[in-house]
Coordinates of C-alpha atoms and ligand atoms in Angstrom, one line a residue:
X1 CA 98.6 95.1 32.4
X2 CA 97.3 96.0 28.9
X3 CA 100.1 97.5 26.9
X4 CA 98.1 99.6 24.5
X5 CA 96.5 101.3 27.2
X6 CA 100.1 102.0 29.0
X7 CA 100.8 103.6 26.1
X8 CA 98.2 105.8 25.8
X9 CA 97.3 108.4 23.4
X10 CA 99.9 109.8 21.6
X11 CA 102.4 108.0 24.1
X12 CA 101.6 109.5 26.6
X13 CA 100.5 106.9 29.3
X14 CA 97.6 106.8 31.5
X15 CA 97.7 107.5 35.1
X16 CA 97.9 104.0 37.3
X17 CA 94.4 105.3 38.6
X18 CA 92.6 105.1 35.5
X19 CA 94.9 102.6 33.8
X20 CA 92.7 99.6 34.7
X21 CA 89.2 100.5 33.4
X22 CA 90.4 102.6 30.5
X23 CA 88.3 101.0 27.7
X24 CA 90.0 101.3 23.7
X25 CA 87.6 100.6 21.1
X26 CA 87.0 96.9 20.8
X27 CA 87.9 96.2 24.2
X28 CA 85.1 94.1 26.6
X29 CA 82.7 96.8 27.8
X30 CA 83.5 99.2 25.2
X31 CA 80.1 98.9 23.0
X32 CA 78.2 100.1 25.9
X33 CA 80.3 103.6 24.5
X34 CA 79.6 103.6 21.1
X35 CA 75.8 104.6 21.4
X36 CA 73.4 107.3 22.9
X37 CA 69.7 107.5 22.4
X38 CA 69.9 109.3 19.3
X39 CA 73.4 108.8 17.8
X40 CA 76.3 106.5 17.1
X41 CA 80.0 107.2 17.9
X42 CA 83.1 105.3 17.9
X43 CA 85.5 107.5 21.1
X44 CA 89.1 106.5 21.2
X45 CA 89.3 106.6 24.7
X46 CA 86.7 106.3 27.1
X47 CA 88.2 106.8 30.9
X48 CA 86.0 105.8 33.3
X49 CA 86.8 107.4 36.6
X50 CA 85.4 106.0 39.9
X51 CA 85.5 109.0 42.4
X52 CA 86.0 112.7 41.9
X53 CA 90.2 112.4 42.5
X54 CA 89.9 110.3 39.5
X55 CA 88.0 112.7 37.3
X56 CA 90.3 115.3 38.7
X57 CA 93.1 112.4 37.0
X58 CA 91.0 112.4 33.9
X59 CA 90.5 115.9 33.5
X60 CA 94.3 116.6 33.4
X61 CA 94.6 114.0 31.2
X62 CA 92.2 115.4 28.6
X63 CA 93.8 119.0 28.7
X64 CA 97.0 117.1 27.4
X65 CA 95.2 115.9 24.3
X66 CA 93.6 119.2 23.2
X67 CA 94.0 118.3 19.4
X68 CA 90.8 115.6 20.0
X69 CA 87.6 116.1 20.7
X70 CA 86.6 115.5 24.6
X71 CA 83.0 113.9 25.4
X72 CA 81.4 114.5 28.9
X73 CA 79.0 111.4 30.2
X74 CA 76.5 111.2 32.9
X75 CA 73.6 109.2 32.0
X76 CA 74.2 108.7 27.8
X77 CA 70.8 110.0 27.5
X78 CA 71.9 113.9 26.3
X79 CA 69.6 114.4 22.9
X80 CA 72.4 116.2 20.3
X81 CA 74.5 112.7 21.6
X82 CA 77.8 114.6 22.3
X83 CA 78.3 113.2 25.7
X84 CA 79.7 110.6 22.9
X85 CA 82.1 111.3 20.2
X86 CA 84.2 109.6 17.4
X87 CA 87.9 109.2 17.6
X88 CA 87.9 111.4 20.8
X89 CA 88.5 110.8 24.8
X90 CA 85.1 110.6 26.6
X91 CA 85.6 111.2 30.7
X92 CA 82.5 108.5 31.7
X93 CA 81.0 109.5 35.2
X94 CA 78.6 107.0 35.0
X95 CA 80.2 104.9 37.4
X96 CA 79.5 107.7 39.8
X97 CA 75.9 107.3 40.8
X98 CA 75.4 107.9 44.8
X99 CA 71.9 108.0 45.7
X100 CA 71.8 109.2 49.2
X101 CA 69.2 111.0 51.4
X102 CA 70.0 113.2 53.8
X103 CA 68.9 114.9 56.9
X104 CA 66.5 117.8 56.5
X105 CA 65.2 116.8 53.1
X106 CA 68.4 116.5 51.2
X107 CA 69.8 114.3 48.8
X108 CA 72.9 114.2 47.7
X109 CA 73.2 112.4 44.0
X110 CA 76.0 111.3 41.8
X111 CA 76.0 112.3 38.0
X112 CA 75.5 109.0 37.1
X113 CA 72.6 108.4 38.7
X114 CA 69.4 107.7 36.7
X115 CA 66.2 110.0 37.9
X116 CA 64.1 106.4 37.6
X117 CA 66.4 105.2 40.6
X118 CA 66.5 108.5 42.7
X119 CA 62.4 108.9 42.4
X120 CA 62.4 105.0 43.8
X121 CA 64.9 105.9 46.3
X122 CA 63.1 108.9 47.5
X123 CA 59.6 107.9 47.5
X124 CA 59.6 105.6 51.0
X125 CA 60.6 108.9 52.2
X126 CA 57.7 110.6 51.0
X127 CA 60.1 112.5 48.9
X128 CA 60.6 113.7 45.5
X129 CA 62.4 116.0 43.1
X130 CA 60.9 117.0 39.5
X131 CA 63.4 115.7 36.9
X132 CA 62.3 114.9 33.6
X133 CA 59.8 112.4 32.2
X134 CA 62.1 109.4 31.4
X135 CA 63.5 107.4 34.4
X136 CA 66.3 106.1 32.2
X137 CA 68.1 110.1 31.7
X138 CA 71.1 110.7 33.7
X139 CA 71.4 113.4 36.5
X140 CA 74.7 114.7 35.4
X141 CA 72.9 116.0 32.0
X142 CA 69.4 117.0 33.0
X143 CA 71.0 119.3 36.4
X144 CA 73.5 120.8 34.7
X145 CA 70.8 122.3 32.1
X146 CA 67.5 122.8 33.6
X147 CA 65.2 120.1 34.5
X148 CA 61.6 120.2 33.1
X149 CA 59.8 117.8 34.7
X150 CA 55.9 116.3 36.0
X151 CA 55.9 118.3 38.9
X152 CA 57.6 121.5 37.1
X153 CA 54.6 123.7 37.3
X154 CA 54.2 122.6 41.2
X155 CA 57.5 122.5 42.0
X156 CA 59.7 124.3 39.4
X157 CA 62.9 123.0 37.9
X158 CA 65.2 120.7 38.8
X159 CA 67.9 123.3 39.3
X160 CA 65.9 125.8 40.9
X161 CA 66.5 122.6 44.0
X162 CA 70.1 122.6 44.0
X163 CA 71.7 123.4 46.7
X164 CA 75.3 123.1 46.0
X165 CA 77.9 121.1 43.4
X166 CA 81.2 119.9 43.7
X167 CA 82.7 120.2 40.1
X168 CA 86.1 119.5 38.5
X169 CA 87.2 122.5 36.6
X170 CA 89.3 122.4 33.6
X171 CA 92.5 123.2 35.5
X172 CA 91.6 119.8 37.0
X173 CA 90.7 121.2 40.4
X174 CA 87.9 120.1 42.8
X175 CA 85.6 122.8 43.6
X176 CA 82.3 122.8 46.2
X177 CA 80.3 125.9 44.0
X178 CA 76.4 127.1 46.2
X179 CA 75.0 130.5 47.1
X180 CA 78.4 131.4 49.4
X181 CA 80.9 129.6 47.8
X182 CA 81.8 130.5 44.0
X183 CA 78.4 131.6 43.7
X184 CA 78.9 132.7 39.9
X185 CA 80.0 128.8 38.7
X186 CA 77.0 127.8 41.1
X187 CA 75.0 130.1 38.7
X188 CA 76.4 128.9 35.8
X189 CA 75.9 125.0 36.3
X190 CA 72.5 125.7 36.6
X191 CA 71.8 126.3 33.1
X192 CA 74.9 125.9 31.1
X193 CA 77.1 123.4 33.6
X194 CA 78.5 121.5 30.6
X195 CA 80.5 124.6 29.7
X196 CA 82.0 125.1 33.2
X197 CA 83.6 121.6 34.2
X198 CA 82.3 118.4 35.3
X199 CA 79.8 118.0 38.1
X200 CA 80.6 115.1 40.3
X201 CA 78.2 115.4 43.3
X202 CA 75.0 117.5 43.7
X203 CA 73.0 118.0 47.2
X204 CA 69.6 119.3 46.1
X205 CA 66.3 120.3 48.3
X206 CA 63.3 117.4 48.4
X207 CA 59.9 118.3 47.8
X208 CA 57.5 116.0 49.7
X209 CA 54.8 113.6 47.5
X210 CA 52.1 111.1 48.6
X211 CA 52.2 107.5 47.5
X212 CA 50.6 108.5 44.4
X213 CA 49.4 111.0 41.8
X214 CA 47.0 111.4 39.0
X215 CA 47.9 110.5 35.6
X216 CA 46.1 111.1 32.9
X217 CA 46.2 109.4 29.0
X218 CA 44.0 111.4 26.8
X219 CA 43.6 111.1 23.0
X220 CA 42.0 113.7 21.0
X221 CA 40.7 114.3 17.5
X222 CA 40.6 117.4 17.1
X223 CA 38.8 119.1 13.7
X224 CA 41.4 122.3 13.9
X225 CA 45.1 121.2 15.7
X226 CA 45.7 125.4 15.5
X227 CA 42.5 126.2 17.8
X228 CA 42.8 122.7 19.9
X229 CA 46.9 123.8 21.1
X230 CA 45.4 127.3 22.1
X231 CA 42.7 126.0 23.4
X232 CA 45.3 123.4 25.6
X233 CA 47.3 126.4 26.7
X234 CA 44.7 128.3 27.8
X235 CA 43.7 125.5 29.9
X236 CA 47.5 124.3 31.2
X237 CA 48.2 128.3 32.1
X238 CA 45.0 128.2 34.2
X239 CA 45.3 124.7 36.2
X240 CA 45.8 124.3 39.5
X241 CA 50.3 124.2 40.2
X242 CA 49.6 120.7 40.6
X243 CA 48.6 119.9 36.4
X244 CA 51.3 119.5 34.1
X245 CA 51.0 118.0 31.0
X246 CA 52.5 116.8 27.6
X247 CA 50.8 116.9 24.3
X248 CA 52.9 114.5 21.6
X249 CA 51.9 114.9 18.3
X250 CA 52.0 113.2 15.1
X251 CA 52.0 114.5 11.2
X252 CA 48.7 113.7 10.2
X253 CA 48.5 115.8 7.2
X254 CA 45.7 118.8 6.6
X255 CA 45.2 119.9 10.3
X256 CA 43.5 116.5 11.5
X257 CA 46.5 114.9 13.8
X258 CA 45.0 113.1 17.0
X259 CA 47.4 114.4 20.0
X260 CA 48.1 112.5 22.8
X261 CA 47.8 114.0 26.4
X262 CA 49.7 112.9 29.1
X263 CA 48.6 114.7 31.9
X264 CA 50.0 114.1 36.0
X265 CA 48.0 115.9 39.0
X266 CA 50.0 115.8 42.2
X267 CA 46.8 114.7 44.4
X268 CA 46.5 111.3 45.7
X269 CA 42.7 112.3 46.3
X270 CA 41.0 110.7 43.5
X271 CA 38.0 113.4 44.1
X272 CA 40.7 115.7 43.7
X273 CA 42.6 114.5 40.7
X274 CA 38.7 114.0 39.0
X275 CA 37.9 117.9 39.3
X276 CA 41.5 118.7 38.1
X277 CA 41.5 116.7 35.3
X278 CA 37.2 117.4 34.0
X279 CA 37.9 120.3 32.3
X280 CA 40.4 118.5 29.6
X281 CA 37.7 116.1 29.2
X282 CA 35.5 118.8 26.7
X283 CA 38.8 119.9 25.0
X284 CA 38.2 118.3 22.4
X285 CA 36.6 115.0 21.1
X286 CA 38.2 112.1 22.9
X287 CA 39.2 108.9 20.9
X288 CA 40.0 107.5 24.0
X289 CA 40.8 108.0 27.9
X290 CA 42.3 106.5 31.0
X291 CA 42.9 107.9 34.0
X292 CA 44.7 106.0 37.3
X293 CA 46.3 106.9 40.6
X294 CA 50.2 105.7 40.8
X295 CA 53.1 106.0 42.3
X296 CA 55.3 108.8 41.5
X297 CA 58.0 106.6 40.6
X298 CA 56.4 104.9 38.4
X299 CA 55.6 107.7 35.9
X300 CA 59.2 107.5 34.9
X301 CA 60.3 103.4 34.9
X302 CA 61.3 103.1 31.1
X303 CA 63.9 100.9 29.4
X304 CA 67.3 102.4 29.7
X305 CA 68.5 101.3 26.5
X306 CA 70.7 103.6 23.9
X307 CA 70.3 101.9 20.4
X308 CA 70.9 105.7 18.6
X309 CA 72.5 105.9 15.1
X310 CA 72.9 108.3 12.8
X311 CA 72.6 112.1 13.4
X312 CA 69.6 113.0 15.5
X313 CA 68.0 116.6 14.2
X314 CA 65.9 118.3 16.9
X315 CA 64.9 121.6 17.9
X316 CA 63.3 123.3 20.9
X317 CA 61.3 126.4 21.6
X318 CA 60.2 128.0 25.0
X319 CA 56.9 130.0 24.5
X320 CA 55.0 132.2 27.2
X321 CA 51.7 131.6 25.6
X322 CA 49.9 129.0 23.0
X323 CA 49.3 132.3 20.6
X324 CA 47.5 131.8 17.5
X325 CA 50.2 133.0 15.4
X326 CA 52.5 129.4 17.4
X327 CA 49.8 127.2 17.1
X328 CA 49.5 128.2 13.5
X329 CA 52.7 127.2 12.9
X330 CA 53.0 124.4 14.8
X331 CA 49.8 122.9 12.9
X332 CA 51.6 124.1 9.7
X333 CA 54.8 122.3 10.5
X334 CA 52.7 119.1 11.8
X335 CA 50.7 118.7 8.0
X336 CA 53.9 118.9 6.5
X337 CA 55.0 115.7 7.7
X338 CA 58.7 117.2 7.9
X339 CA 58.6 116.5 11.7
X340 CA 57.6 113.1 12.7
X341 CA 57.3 114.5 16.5
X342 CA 56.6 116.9 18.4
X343 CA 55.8 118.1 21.9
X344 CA 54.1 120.9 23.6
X345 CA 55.6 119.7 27.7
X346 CA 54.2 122.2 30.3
X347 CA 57.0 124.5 31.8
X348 CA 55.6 127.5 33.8
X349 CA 54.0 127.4 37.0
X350 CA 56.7 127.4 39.5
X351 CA 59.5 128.1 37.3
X352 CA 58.6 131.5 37.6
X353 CA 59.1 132.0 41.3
X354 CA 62.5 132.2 41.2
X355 CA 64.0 135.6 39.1
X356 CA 65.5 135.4 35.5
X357 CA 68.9 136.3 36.4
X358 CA 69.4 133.9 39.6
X359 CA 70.6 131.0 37.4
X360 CA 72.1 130.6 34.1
X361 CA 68.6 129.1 33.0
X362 CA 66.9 132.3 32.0
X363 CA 63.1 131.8 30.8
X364 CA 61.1 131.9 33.7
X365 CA 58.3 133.2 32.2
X366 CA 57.7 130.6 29.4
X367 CA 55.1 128.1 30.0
X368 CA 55.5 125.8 27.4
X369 CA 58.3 123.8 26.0
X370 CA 58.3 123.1 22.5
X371 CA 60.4 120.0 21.4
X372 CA 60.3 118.4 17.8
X373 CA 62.2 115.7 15.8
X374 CA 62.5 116.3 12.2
X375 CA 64.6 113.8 9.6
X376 CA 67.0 117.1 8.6
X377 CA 65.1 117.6 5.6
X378 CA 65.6 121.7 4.4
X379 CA 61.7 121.9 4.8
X380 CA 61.9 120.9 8.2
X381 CA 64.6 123.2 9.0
X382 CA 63.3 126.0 6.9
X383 CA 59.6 125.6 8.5
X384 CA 61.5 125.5 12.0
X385 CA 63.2 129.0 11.6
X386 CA 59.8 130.5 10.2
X387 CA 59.0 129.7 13.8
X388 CA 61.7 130.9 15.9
X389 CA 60.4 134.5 16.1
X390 CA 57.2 132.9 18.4
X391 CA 59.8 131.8 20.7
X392 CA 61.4 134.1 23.8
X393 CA 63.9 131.1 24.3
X394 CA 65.3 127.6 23.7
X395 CA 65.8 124.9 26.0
X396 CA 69.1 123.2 25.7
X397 CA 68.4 119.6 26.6
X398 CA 66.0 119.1 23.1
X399 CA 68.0 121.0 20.8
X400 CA 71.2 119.7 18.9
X401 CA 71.9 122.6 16.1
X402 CA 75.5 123.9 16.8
X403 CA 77.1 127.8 16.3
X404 CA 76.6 131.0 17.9
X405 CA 73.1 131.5 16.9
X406 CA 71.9 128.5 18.5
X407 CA 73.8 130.0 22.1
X408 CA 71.6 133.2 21.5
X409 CA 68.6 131.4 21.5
X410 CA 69.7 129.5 25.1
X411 CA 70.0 133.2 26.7
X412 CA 69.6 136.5 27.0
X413 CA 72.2 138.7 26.1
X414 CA 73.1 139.9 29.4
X415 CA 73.3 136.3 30.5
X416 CA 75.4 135.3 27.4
X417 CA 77.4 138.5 28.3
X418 CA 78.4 136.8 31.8
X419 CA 78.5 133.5 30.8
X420 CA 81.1 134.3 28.4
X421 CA 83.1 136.1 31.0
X422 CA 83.0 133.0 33.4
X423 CA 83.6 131.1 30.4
X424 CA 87.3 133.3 30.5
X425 CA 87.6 132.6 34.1
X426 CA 86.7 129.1 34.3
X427 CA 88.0 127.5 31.4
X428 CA 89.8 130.1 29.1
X429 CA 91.4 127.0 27.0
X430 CA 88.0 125.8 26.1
X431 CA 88.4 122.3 27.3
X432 CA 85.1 121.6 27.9
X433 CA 83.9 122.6 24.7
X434 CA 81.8 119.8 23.1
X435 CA 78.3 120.5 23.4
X436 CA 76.6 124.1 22.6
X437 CA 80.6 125.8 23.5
X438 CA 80.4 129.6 25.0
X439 CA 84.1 130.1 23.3
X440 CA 86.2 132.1 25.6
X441 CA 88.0 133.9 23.5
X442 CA 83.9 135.9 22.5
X443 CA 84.5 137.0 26.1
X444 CA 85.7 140.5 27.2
X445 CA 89.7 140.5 29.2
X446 CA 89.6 139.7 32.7
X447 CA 91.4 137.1 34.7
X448 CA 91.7 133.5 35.4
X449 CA 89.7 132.0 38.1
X450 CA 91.4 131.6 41.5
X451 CA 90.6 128.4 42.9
Ligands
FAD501 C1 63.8 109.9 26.3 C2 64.3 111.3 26.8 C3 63.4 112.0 27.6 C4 63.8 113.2 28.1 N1 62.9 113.9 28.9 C5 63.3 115.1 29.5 C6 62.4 115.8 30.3 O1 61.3 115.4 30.6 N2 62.8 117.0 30.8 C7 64.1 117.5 30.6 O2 64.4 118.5 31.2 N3 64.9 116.8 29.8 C8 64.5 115.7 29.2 N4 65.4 115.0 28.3 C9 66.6 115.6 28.0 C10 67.7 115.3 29.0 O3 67.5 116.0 30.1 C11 69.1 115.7 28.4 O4 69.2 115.0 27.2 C12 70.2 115.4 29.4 O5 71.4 116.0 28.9 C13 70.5 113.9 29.5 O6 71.4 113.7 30.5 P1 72.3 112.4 30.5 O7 73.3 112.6 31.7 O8 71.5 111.2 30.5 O9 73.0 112.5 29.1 P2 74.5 112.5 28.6 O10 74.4 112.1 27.2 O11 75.4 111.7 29.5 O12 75.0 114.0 28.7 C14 74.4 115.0 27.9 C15 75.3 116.2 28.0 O13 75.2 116.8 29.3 C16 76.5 117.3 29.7 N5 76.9 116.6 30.9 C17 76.7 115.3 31.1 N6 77.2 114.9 32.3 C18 77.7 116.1 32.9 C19 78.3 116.3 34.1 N7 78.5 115.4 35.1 N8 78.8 117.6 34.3 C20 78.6 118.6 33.4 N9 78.0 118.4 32.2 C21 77.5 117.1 32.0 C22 77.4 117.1 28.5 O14 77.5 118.3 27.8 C23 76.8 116.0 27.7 O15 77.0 116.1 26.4 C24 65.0 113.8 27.8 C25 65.9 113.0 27.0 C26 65.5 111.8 26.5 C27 66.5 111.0 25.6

């Protein structure tokens, strides 16, 4: 038994249940801890529960240690890095990655799963569900916040699939939340789940898919980067549900940045994915082009690594349209060479189909997501904010400024209005509190949660 760990924090020992795979810093297995794609840290305590009664254990444990912080992670992969933190306890549900299809096109899926391994695992099934771009993100992050994915405009978001979730709440109990059954955390973890507790098993709707789809690798030259993203939103807003596409762009300095389109048709006709894909083709001039049929699955196998260091500065913007004004700006920011990335991802489509104030996720009507990276510089930050008036929205999942502003650019009043008040009901100590906290005490009276 290790001794140090018997102890502790503060003296206080661990329970037997979590005793065992505890990890202190330096300990064999601890390094995997101390980095998340964007950012270092260096967590006092990681726990590293194995099924829900043991994130229950965990839970309780954290609410004893208040005076540190208390990380949350899924999949590592969160973008502000404070599943992670330094000096703090991190609950680790990693370990907790069920993959597991079920009758009547259902899955159910741990947190820990990574959406690489659920696409393989649904695809000899004919199955799918839109999660992201990047195979190696965890679920517990990416369905807890939204879900913006290649099939999005198709198929919506990931959340709008969720059919229920069992989460541990910050009084440490087990709850099952869906449409009949605590139906206002069910709307909260899908949108804002981090605030609420931690999710430990999700059952979501599949969507059926061939054995492959269209994708698309376009790079353009354009002469104006203003008129060519206006000209790419007009195009995205009128494609067929099946398009959705990613422009990445680069500072290239006076308005003449190539931008590289990744663009997937859900067809596994090449006829059809051709005619889908023709009108990009006269855009703009093309520096070069490839098109291919694959699997689904395979538009998201990337390298799972998490090298980050340092602090990771990135903002993001939902937009309804490509306006001149936005594009402006964008092209503005892009000569500046403040930002050394940025993305305009297709959200729209589908996303719209379901109503506003169904889910904690509020900006059904935007149909672009725009996501930079920026070094932290103040010209970066002040050519951001010059932006923010172009934006109805902001997607959590891309953004990592902190305060109240930044939770009134996540949602709408009204919804900040009840998330607030489930904030009061669900966790009115603030446990869970790390990444963009709804602070409980902003909420007006009412009464604790009965579980
Ligand atoms: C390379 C890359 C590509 C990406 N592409 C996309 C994309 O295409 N579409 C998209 O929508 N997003 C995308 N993202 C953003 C991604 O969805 C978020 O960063 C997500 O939070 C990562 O989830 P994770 O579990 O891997 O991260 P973690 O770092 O483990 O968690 C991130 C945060 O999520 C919360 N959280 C984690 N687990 C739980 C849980 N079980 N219950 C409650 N809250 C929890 C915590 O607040 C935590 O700080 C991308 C990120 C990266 C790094």
């Amino acid at each position: 038994m290790n001794s140090e760990l018997d102890h502790g924090l503060a003296g206080d020992p661990l329970p037997d249940s979590l005793v065992t795979r505890a990890l202190l810093p330096g300990r064999p297995g601890y390094s995997r801890y101390t980095a998340g794609f964007f950012r270092s840290a260096r967590p006092g305590l990681v726990l590293r529960p194995q099924s829900p009664g043991e994130v229950q254990d965990a839970v309780r444990y954290a609410r004893r240690h208040r005076d540190v912080p208390l990380g949350i992670l899924s999949g590592g992969h969160g973008i502000s890095g404070r599943s992670l933190n330094d000096g703090g306890i991190v609950i680790a549900v990693d370990a907790l990655n069920e993959i597991t299809v079920l009758e009547g096109n259902r899955a159910r899926l741990g947190p820990g799963a990574r959406w690489g391994d659920v696409a393989a695992a649904l695809a000899p099934h004919g199955l799918s569900l839109s999660a992201g771009d990047s195979g190696s993100v965890g679920v517990g992050g990416l369905a807890t916040a939204g879900g913006i994915g290649w099939l999005v405009r198709e198929h919506g978001l990931t959340i709008d699939h969720l059919r229920s979730v069992d989460v541990v709440t910050a009084d440490g109990g087990l709850v099952h939340a869906s449409a009949d059954e605590h139906p206002d955390l069910f709307w909260a973890m899908r949108g804002a789940g981090a605030n609420y507790g931690i999710a430990v098993s999700f059952e979501f709707d599949l969507d059926p898919i061939g054995p492959q789809v269209g994708f698309a690798m376009l790079v353009y030259t354009p002469d104006d980067i203003a008129a060519f993203l206006q000209a790419w939103g007009t195009m995205i807003e009128n494609s067929h549900p099946t398009v959705t596409g990613t422009l990445i762009l680069s500072p290239g300095g006076q308005g003449t940045s190539p931008a590289q389109a990744l663009i997937v048709v859900d067809a596994d006709d090449p006829d059809t994915v051709m005619e889908r894909l023709q009108p990009f083709a006269a855009l703009a001039p093309l520096a070069n082009q490839s098109v291919q049929l694959m699997p689904y699955p395979a538009l998201l196998s990337q390298p799972a690594e998490q090298h980050g260091r340092g602090e990771p500065h990135g903002h993001s913007g939902l937009a309804r349209h490509l306006t001149p004004a936005l594009a402006e700006g964008l092209a503005h920011l892009l000569a500046s060479n403040s930002s050394f990335f940025l993305t305009v991802r297709s959200a729209g489509g589908a996303v719209a189909d379901t109503p506003a104030d169904a889910t904690a996720y509020a900006w059904r009507k935007a149909n672009f997501l725009i996501a930079t990276l920026g070094g932290g510089s103040a010209d970066f930050e002040t050519r951001w904010t010059g932006l923010l008036a172009h934006f109805e929205g902001m997607y959590l999942s891309f953004e990592t400024d902190t305060g109240p502003g930044v939770l009134a650019r996540a949602f709408p009043p009204a919804h900040l209005t009840r998330l607030r008040t489930l904030k009061q009901a669900w966790d009115p100590s603030g446990l869970f509190r790390d990444n963009f906290f709804i602070d409980p005490a902003t909420a007006a009276p009412t009464h604790q949660h009965n579980i």
